[in-house]
Short mmCIF file of C-alpha atoms and ligand atoms in Angstrom, two decimals:
data_model
loop_
_atom_site.label_atom_id
_atom_site.label_comp_id
_atom_site.label_asym_id
_atom_site.label_seq_id
_atom_site.Cartn_x
_atom_site.Cartn_y
_atom_site.Cartn_z
CA MET A 1 117.51 87.70 103.66
CA LYS A 2 117.05 91.11 102.02
CA LEU A 3 115.59 93.84 104.23
CA THR A 4 112.02 94.34 103.04
CA ILE A 5 110.22 97.16 104.77
CA LEU A 6 106.51 97.88 104.76
CA GLY A 7 105.88 101.62 105.30
CA ILE A 8 102.52 102.81 106.59
CA GLU A 9 101.34 106.44 106.58
CA THR A 10 98.05 107.49 108.22
CA SER A 11 98.86 110.82 109.87
CA CYS A 12 96.09 112.89 108.29
CA ASP A 13 93.69 112.30 105.40
CA GLU A 14 95.71 109.88 103.28
CA THR A 15 96.10 106.15 103.82
CA GLY A 16 99.44 105.17 102.29
CA ALA A 17 101.42 101.93 102.17
CA ALA A 18 104.65 101.15 100.33
CA ILE A 19 107.38 98.54 100.24
CA TYR A 20 111.11 99.28 100.13
CA GLN A 21 113.39 96.37 99.37
CA GLU A 22 117.14 96.44 99.85
CA GLY A 23 118.87 96.69 96.47
CA ARG A 24 115.65 97.47 94.61
CA GLY A 25 114.28 100.60 96.34
CA ILE A 26 110.56 101.35 96.41
CA ILE A 27 108.85 98.41 94.70
CA SER A 28 105.25 99.40 95.38
CA SER A 29 103.33 102.37 96.70
CA THR A 30 99.56 102.60 97.18
CA LEU A 31 97.37 105.40 98.44
CA PHE A 32 93.81 106.26 99.28
CA SER A 33 93.16 110.00 99.48
CA GLN A 34 90.13 111.30 101.36
CA THR A 35 90.18 114.72 99.65
CA GLU A 36 86.70 114.25 98.17
CA MET A 37 85.28 113.46 101.63
CA HIS A 38 86.55 116.70 103.19
CA LYS A 39 86.01 119.01 100.21
CA ARG A 40 82.72 120.53 101.29
CA PHE A 41 83.97 121.26 104.83
CA GLY A 42 86.85 123.47 103.62
CA GLY A 43 89.43 121.40 105.54
CA VAL A 44 90.11 117.99 107.08
CA VAL A 45 87.48 116.83 109.63
CA PRO A 46 89.45 114.66 112.13
CA GLU A 47 86.58 112.29 112.97
CA ILE A 48 85.84 111.57 109.31
CA ALA A 49 89.57 111.16 108.67
CA SER A 50 90.13 108.50 111.36
CA ARG A 51 87.02 106.51 110.40
CA SER A 52 88.15 106.43 106.79
CA GLN A 53 91.68 105.33 107.82
CA LEU A 54 90.14 102.40 109.66
CA ASP A 55 88.02 101.56 106.67
CA LYS A 56 90.86 101.61 104.13
CA ILE A 57 94.07 100.50 105.81
CA ASP A 58 93.67 96.75 105.36
CA HIS A 59 92.92 97.10 101.65
CA ILE A 60 95.74 99.61 100.99
CA VAL A 61 98.35 97.41 102.71
CA SER A 62 97.12 94.31 100.83
CA LEU A 63 97.32 96.24 97.57
CA ALA A 64 100.93 97.29 98.29
CA LEU A 65 101.88 93.64 98.86
CA GLU A 66 100.06 92.55 95.70
CA GLN A 67 101.71 95.25 93.56
CA ALA A 68 105.12 94.16 94.84
CA GLY A 69 104.30 90.50 94.19
CA LEU A 70 105.01 89.69 97.85
CA THR A 71 103.15 88.16 100.77
CA LEU A 72 103.18 89.17 104.43
CA GLN A 73 105.83 86.51 105.08
CA ASP A 74 108.29 88.43 102.85
CA ILE A 75 108.11 91.55 105.06
CA ASN A 76 110.77 91.64 107.77
CA CYS A 77 110.21 95.11 109.27
CA ILE A 78 107.34 97.61 109.55
CA ALA A 79 107.82 101.39 109.58
CA VAL A 80 104.84 103.49 110.62
CA THR A 81 104.23 107.22 111.08
CA ASN A 82 103.62 107.82 114.79
CA LYS A 83 103.92 111.64 114.91
CA PRO A 84 102.97 114.44 114.31
CA GLY A 85 99.41 114.33 112.98
CA LEU A 86 95.77 113.85 113.90
CA PRO A 87 95.64 111.52 116.94
CA GLY A 88 92.73 109.41 115.64
CA SER A 89 94.34 108.93 112.22
CA LEU A 90 97.79 108.14 113.67
CA LEU A 91 96.27 105.57 116.06
CA VAL A 92 94.84 103.54 113.19
CA GLY A 93 98.22 103.15 111.47
CA VAL A 94 100.17 102.52 114.67
CA CYS A 95 97.69 99.92 116.04
CA PHE A 96 97.57 98.17 112.66
CA ALA A 97 101.38 98.10 112.40
CA LYS A 98 101.84 96.88 115.98
CA ALA A 99 99.34 94.07 115.48
CA MET A 100 101.16 93.01 112.30
CA ALA A 101 104.59 93.21 113.93
CA TYR A 102 103.37 91.12 116.88
CA ALA A 103 101.70 88.49 114.71
CA LEU A 104 104.63 88.22 112.27
CA LYS A 105 107.27 88.52 115.02
CA ILE A 106 109.12 91.28 113.15
CA PRO A 107 110.46 94.64 114.38
CA ILE A 108 108.57 97.92 114.16
CA ILE A 109 109.94 101.46 113.74
CA GLY A 110 108.02 104.65 114.58
CA ILE A 111 108.71 107.37 112.01
CA ASN A 112 108.36 111.13 112.35
CA HIS A 113 106.20 112.23 109.42
CA LEU A 114 108.35 115.34 108.92
CA GLU A 115 111.50 113.22 108.66
CA GLY A 116 109.62 111.29 105.98
CA HIS A 117 108.97 114.47 104.00
CA ALA A 118 112.53 115.76 104.55
CA PHE A 119 114.03 112.63 102.92
CA SER A 120 111.30 112.15 100.28
CA ALA A 121 113.46 113.87 97.65
CA CYS A 122 116.19 111.23 98.27
CA ILE A 123 113.96 108.38 97.05
CA GLU A 124 114.46 109.28 93.39
CA ASN A 125 117.66 111.36 93.61
CA ASP A 126 121.17 111.00 94.89
CA ILE A 127 121.36 114.28 96.85
CA PRO A 128 124.76 115.34 98.21
CA PHE A 129 124.94 116.04 101.97
CA PRO A 130 124.62 118.49 103.55
CA PHE A 131 121.56 119.95 101.84
CA LEU A 132 118.97 122.56 102.72
CA CYS A 133 115.38 121.33 102.72
CA ILE A 134 112.16 123.37 102.66
CA THR A 135 109.16 121.29 103.73
CA ALA A 136 105.83 122.93 102.91
CA SER A 137 102.66 121.00 103.59
CA GLY A 138 99.18 121.56 105.00
CA GLY A 139 100.35 121.37 108.60
CA HIS A 140 104.01 122.42 108.51
CA THR A 141 106.44 124.79 106.87
CA SER A 142 110.04 124.12 107.94
CA LEU A 143 113.61 124.68 106.86
CA TYR A 144 116.28 122.08 107.67
CA LEU A 145 119.96 121.60 107.18
CA VAL A 146 120.18 117.88 106.44
CA HIS A 147 123.61 116.47 107.41
CA ASP A 148 123.08 112.78 106.70
CA TYR A 149 120.35 110.13 106.72
CA GLY A 150 118.29 110.84 109.84
CA LYS A 151 120.56 113.69 110.95
CA TYR A 152 119.24 117.20 110.47
CA THR A 153 119.06 120.58 112.20
CA VAL A 154 115.80 122.52 112.26
CA LEU A 155 116.65 126.05 111.06
CA GLY A 156 113.13 127.43 111.04
CA GLN A 157 109.57 126.25 111.45
CA THR A 158 105.90 127.16 111.45
CA LEU A 159 105.03 129.67 114.18
CA ASP A 160 101.30 129.52 113.43
CA ASP A 161 99.61 128.61 110.10
CA ALA A 162 101.55 126.60 107.52
CA ALA A 163 101.77 127.68 103.85
CA GLY A 164 99.38 124.93 102.68
CA GLU A 165 96.94 125.91 105.42
CA ALA A 166 97.04 129.53 104.18
CA PHE A 167 96.22 128.32 100.65
CA ASP A 168 93.38 126.15 101.99
CA LYS A 169 91.85 128.80 104.26
CA ILE A 170 92.07 131.66 101.76
CA ALA A 171 90.58 129.46 99.03
CA LYS A 172 87.69 128.86 101.43
CA PHE A 173 87.23 132.64 101.93
CA ILE A 174 86.61 133.03 98.19
CA GLY A 175 84.34 130.02 97.92
CA TYR A 176 86.62 127.16 96.85
CA PRO A 177 86.72 123.68 98.41
CA TYR A 178 89.66 121.97 100.13
CA PRO A 179 92.48 121.64 99.09
CA GLY A 180 93.08 125.25 98.06
CA GLY A 181 96.61 124.99 96.61
CA PRO A 182 95.83 123.49 93.17
CA ILE A 183 92.89 125.81 92.39
CA ILE A 184 94.84 128.88 93.56
CA GLU A 185 97.66 127.96 91.18
CA LYS A 186 95.19 127.53 88.31
CA LEU A 187 93.43 130.87 88.89
CA ALA A 188 96.73 132.74 89.41
CA ALA A 189 97.96 131.51 86.00
CA GLN A 190 95.01 133.23 84.32
CA VAL A 191 96.36 136.65 85.34
CA ASP A 192 100.03 135.79 84.74
CA PHE A 193 101.11 135.55 88.38
CA LYS A 194 101.08 139.31 88.95
CA ASP A 195 101.23 140.89 92.41
CA PHE A 196 98.02 142.97 92.41
CA PHE A 197 97.39 143.49 96.13
CA LYS A 198 100.90 143.32 97.62
CA TYR A 199 99.95 141.32 100.72
CA PRO A 200 102.39 141.59 103.68
CA ARG A 201 105.48 139.33 103.64
CA ASN A 202 106.90 137.38 106.63
CA ASN A 203 109.60 138.89 108.81
CA PRO A 204 112.74 138.21 106.73
CA ALA A 205 115.03 138.48 109.78
CA THR A 206 114.33 134.90 110.95
CA LEU A 207 114.09 131.52 109.25
CA ASP A 208 110.75 130.76 110.95
CA PHE A 209 107.51 130.97 108.97
CA SER A 210 104.26 132.69 109.92
CA PHE A 211 101.27 132.82 107.59
CA SER A 212 98.43 133.61 109.97
CA GLY A 213 98.96 137.40 109.57
CA LEU A 214 98.79 136.93 105.81
CA LYS A 215 95.46 135.11 106.15
CA THR A 216 94.05 138.00 108.23
CA ALA A 217 95.45 140.61 105.81
CA VAL A 218 93.75 138.89 102.86
CA LEU A 219 90.48 138.70 104.80
CA TYR A 220 90.54 142.40 105.77
CA ASP A 221 91.44 143.40 102.23
CA LEU A 222 88.39 141.45 100.97
CA VAL A 223 86.21 143.20 103.56
CA LYS A 224 87.60 146.57 102.42
CA LYS A 225 86.70 145.65 98.84
CA ASP A 226 83.09 144.85 99.99
CA ALA A 227 83.75 141.27 98.96
CA PHE A 228 83.43 139.52 102.34
CA ASP A 229 80.87 139.76 105.13
CA MET A 230 82.41 139.11 108.56
CA GLN A 231 79.03 138.48 110.21
CA THR A 232 77.88 135.70 107.91
CA LYS A 233 81.46 134.71 106.88
CA LYS A 234 80.30 134.80 103.27
CA PHE A 235 82.15 135.77 100.11
CA LEU A 236 80.00 138.41 98.45
CA LYS A 237 81.40 138.45 94.91
CA PRO A 238 81.25 134.83 93.68
CA ASP A 239 80.75 135.99 90.09
CA ASP A 240 83.74 138.34 90.07
CA GLU A 241 86.21 136.01 88.34
CA LEU A 242 88.84 138.73 87.97
CA LEU A 243 88.85 139.52 91.70
CA LYS A 244 89.25 135.82 92.55
CA GLN A 245 92.11 135.46 90.07
CA GLN A 246 93.81 138.58 91.44
CA VAL A 247 93.53 137.34 95.05
CA CYS A 248 95.00 133.94 94.08
CA SER A 249 97.79 135.48 92.04
CA SER A 250 98.77 138.01 94.75
CA LEU A 251 98.70 135.25 97.37
CA LEU A 252 100.85 132.86 95.37
CA VAL A 253 103.41 135.57 94.54
CA CYS A 254 103.51 136.60 98.22
CA ILE A 255 104.08 133.04 99.52
CA SER A 256 106.69 132.27 96.87
CA ASP A 257 108.46 135.54 97.77
CA VAL A 258 108.58 134.48 101.41
CA PHE A 259 110.03 131.09 100.46
CA LYS A 260 112.63 132.71 98.23
CA LYS A 261 113.71 135.21 100.88
CA LYS A 262 113.99 132.57 103.64
CA LEU A 263 115.83 130.15 101.38
CA GLU A 264 118.26 132.84 100.23
CA ARG A 265 118.95 133.74 103.84
CA ALA A 266 119.60 130.07 104.64
CA ILE A 267 121.87 129.66 101.59
CA LYS A 268 123.95 132.65 102.71
CA THR A 269 124.05 131.52 106.35
CA TYR A 270 124.94 127.89 105.55
CA PRO A 271 127.37 128.07 102.60
CA GLN A 272 128.34 124.43 103.26
CA ALA A 273 125.00 123.32 101.73
CA LYS A 274 125.63 121.48 98.43
CA ALA A 275 122.00 121.28 97.26
CA VAL A 276 118.44 122.26 98.06
CA ALA A 277 115.33 120.06 98.34
CA PHE A 278 111.75 121.36 98.17
CA VAL A 279 109.22 118.85 99.52
CA GLY A 280 105.65 118.48 100.87
CA GLY A 281 102.28 119.03 99.20
CA VAL A 282 103.00 122.70 98.35
CA ALA A 283 106.07 121.55 96.35
CA CYS A 284 103.56 120.40 93.69
CA ASN A 285 103.19 124.09 92.83
CA LYS A 286 104.95 124.76 89.51
CA TYR A 287 105.14 128.53 90.03
CA ILE A 288 106.92 128.23 93.41
CA ARG A 289 109.14 125.47 91.97
CA SER A 290 110.26 127.75 89.12
CA LYS A 291 110.97 130.66 91.48
CA LEU A 292 113.08 128.47 93.78
CA LYS A 293 114.83 126.98 90.75
CA GLY A 294 115.80 130.50 89.60
CA LEU A 295 117.21 131.29 93.03
CA CYS A 296 119.15 128.01 93.29
CA ASP A 297 120.55 128.49 89.78
CA SER A 298 121.87 131.91 90.76
CA TYR A 299 123.85 130.24 93.58
CA SER A 300 124.83 127.26 91.36
CA LEU A 301 123.02 124.89 93.72
CA PRO A 302 121.06 121.92 92.34
CA LEU A 303 117.37 121.87 93.37
CA PHE A 304 115.69 118.50 93.96
CA ILE A 305 111.90 118.13 94.07
CA PRO A 306 110.16 114.75 94.41
CA SER A 307 107.55 113.57 91.89
CA PRO A 308 104.11 114.94 92.88
CA SER A 309 103.05 111.57 94.34
CA TYR A 310 106.02 111.75 96.75
CA CYS A 311 105.37 115.45 97.55
CA THR A 312 101.96 114.85 99.11
CA ASP A 313 101.60 112.33 101.95
CA ASN A 314 102.64 108.80 100.96
CA GLY A 315 103.85 105.51 102.40
CA ALA A 316 107.03 105.44 100.27
CA MET A 317 108.80 108.16 102.27
CA ILE A 318 107.98 106.28 105.48
CA ALA A 319 109.31 102.97 104.09
CA TYR A 320 112.43 104.82 102.86
CA VAL A 321 113.23 106.35 106.28
CA GLY A 322 112.37 102.96 107.83
CA TYR A 323 115.04 101.35 105.67
CA TYR A 324 117.98 103.45 106.85
CA LYS A 325 116.78 103.25 110.45
CA ALA A 326 116.50 99.44 110.20
CA LYS A 327 120.04 99.27 108.75
CA ARG A 328 121.25 101.05 111.89
CA GLY A 329 119.17 98.87 114.19
CA GLU A 330 117.08 101.84 115.35
CA PHE A 331 113.94 99.86 116.14
CA SER A 332 111.02 100.85 118.40
CA ASP A 333 109.40 98.70 121.07
CA LEU A 334 105.98 97.15 120.72
CA ASP A 335 104.66 99.74 123.19
CA LEU A 336 105.25 102.40 120.48
CA ASP A 337 102.72 105.18 121.03
CA ILE A 338 101.42 108.07 118.92
CA LEU A 339 102.78 111.63 119.33
CA LYS A 340 105.77 110.47 121.45
O1 KG4 B 1 102.02 117.15 102.34
P1 KG4 B 1 100.53 117.19 102.21
O2 KG4 B 1 99.88 116.23 101.29
O3 KG4 B 1 99.84 116.95 103.60
C1 KG4 B 1 100.30 117.38 104.82
O4 KG4 B 1 101.21 116.73 105.40
O5 KG4 B 1 99.75 118.42 105.26
O6 KG4 B 1 100.14 118.70 101.82
C2 KG4 B 1 98.83 119.12 101.60
C3 KG4 B 1 98.86 120.60 101.27
C4 KG4 B 1 97.46 121.25 101.19
O7 KG4 B 1 97.44 122.36 102.06
C5 KG4 B 1 97.34 121.65 99.72
O8 KG4 B 1 96.58 122.84 99.54
C6 KG4 B 1 98.79 121.84 99.33
O9 KG4 B 1 99.49 120.82 100.00
N1 KG4 B 1 98.97 121.73 97.87
C7 KG4 B 1 99.36 122.76 97.10
C8 KG4 B 1 99.34 122.29 95.76
N2 KG4 B 1 98.95 120.98 95.77
C9 KG4 B 1 98.73 120.66 97.07
N3 KG4 B 1 99.71 124.02 97.42
C10 KG4 B 1 100.06 124.84 96.42
N4 KG4 B 1 100.04 124.47 95.12
C11 KG4 B 1 99.70 123.22 94.74
N5 KG4 B 1 99.70 122.88 93.44
ZN1 ZN B 2 102.63 115.56 105.14
#
């Protein structure tokens, strides 16, 4: 019987389910995104997120089966994200998956969400090992050297705020709803991605990432420009379109500069790398993609970026990692817990 894996992703504000079948690859992938529900709060509200996961999971899993033309009886393994993430959201996916595994008498595999992202570019591409991987999402910014399926070394990671978080929080400062990344990209394009305010860059001497200083620098610069009131936490120039565009453009150029510098350092330090992957929600950003492409071209390294639906959180990357773990017999027990 062909291995047929159901992947479930509920680590944050997306409910994702997908099916990977041996010999066919990903045969269905469904998603419910809660973005609209969190928009007005400027970020993800954990309590709302977990309640919505509970509300949607049954439907999203049923839809994945329907799209694949399969029934529950065709599934012979379940892969589920069990870390890292919001505890309430993770619990919904893990409890659902454990109940299914118990009822169907099939094995379960707990998947690290970041491993899911790291291998998401492999779903659609045959990437040569070893490769360097930059993961940039709302909660994490990391650099890996990926040796093989499931085997990777962490070269650098988030020390405080992640890149996506910086986009989200700074967008909020200037009056835009969550998620900040897409609107920042749109506004930056209107002033040709110029570096107006020269915000501070990360320390280039390490491969770790830190964006909390950048967030503070942008805030203080807005205060200096009489555009932000620290007492009321209000943006004072909502009608100044040019200022908003210049903030977004300077921010995007700054973050892409940091990525370029860290990646270049990694390329020089790990010359054995045969390719580069750029993954996670921030990898949807066309400006950063083009800058990283330019850098990779100059080192004759191919750059692989997943389709946007595999950049942001999704069940397909979880089913994919589940597949190679199942092939190796790396199953979890039914007492699988979150965050462990
Ligand atoms: O991977 P993801 O869906 O969720 C996490 O695991 O966190 O990433 C979400 C993040 C958000 O911070 C969002 O602002 C960012 O990805 N993002 C973008 C773009 N689209 C989404 N950042 C920059 N440019 C974009 N076009
Ligand atoms: Zn993610």
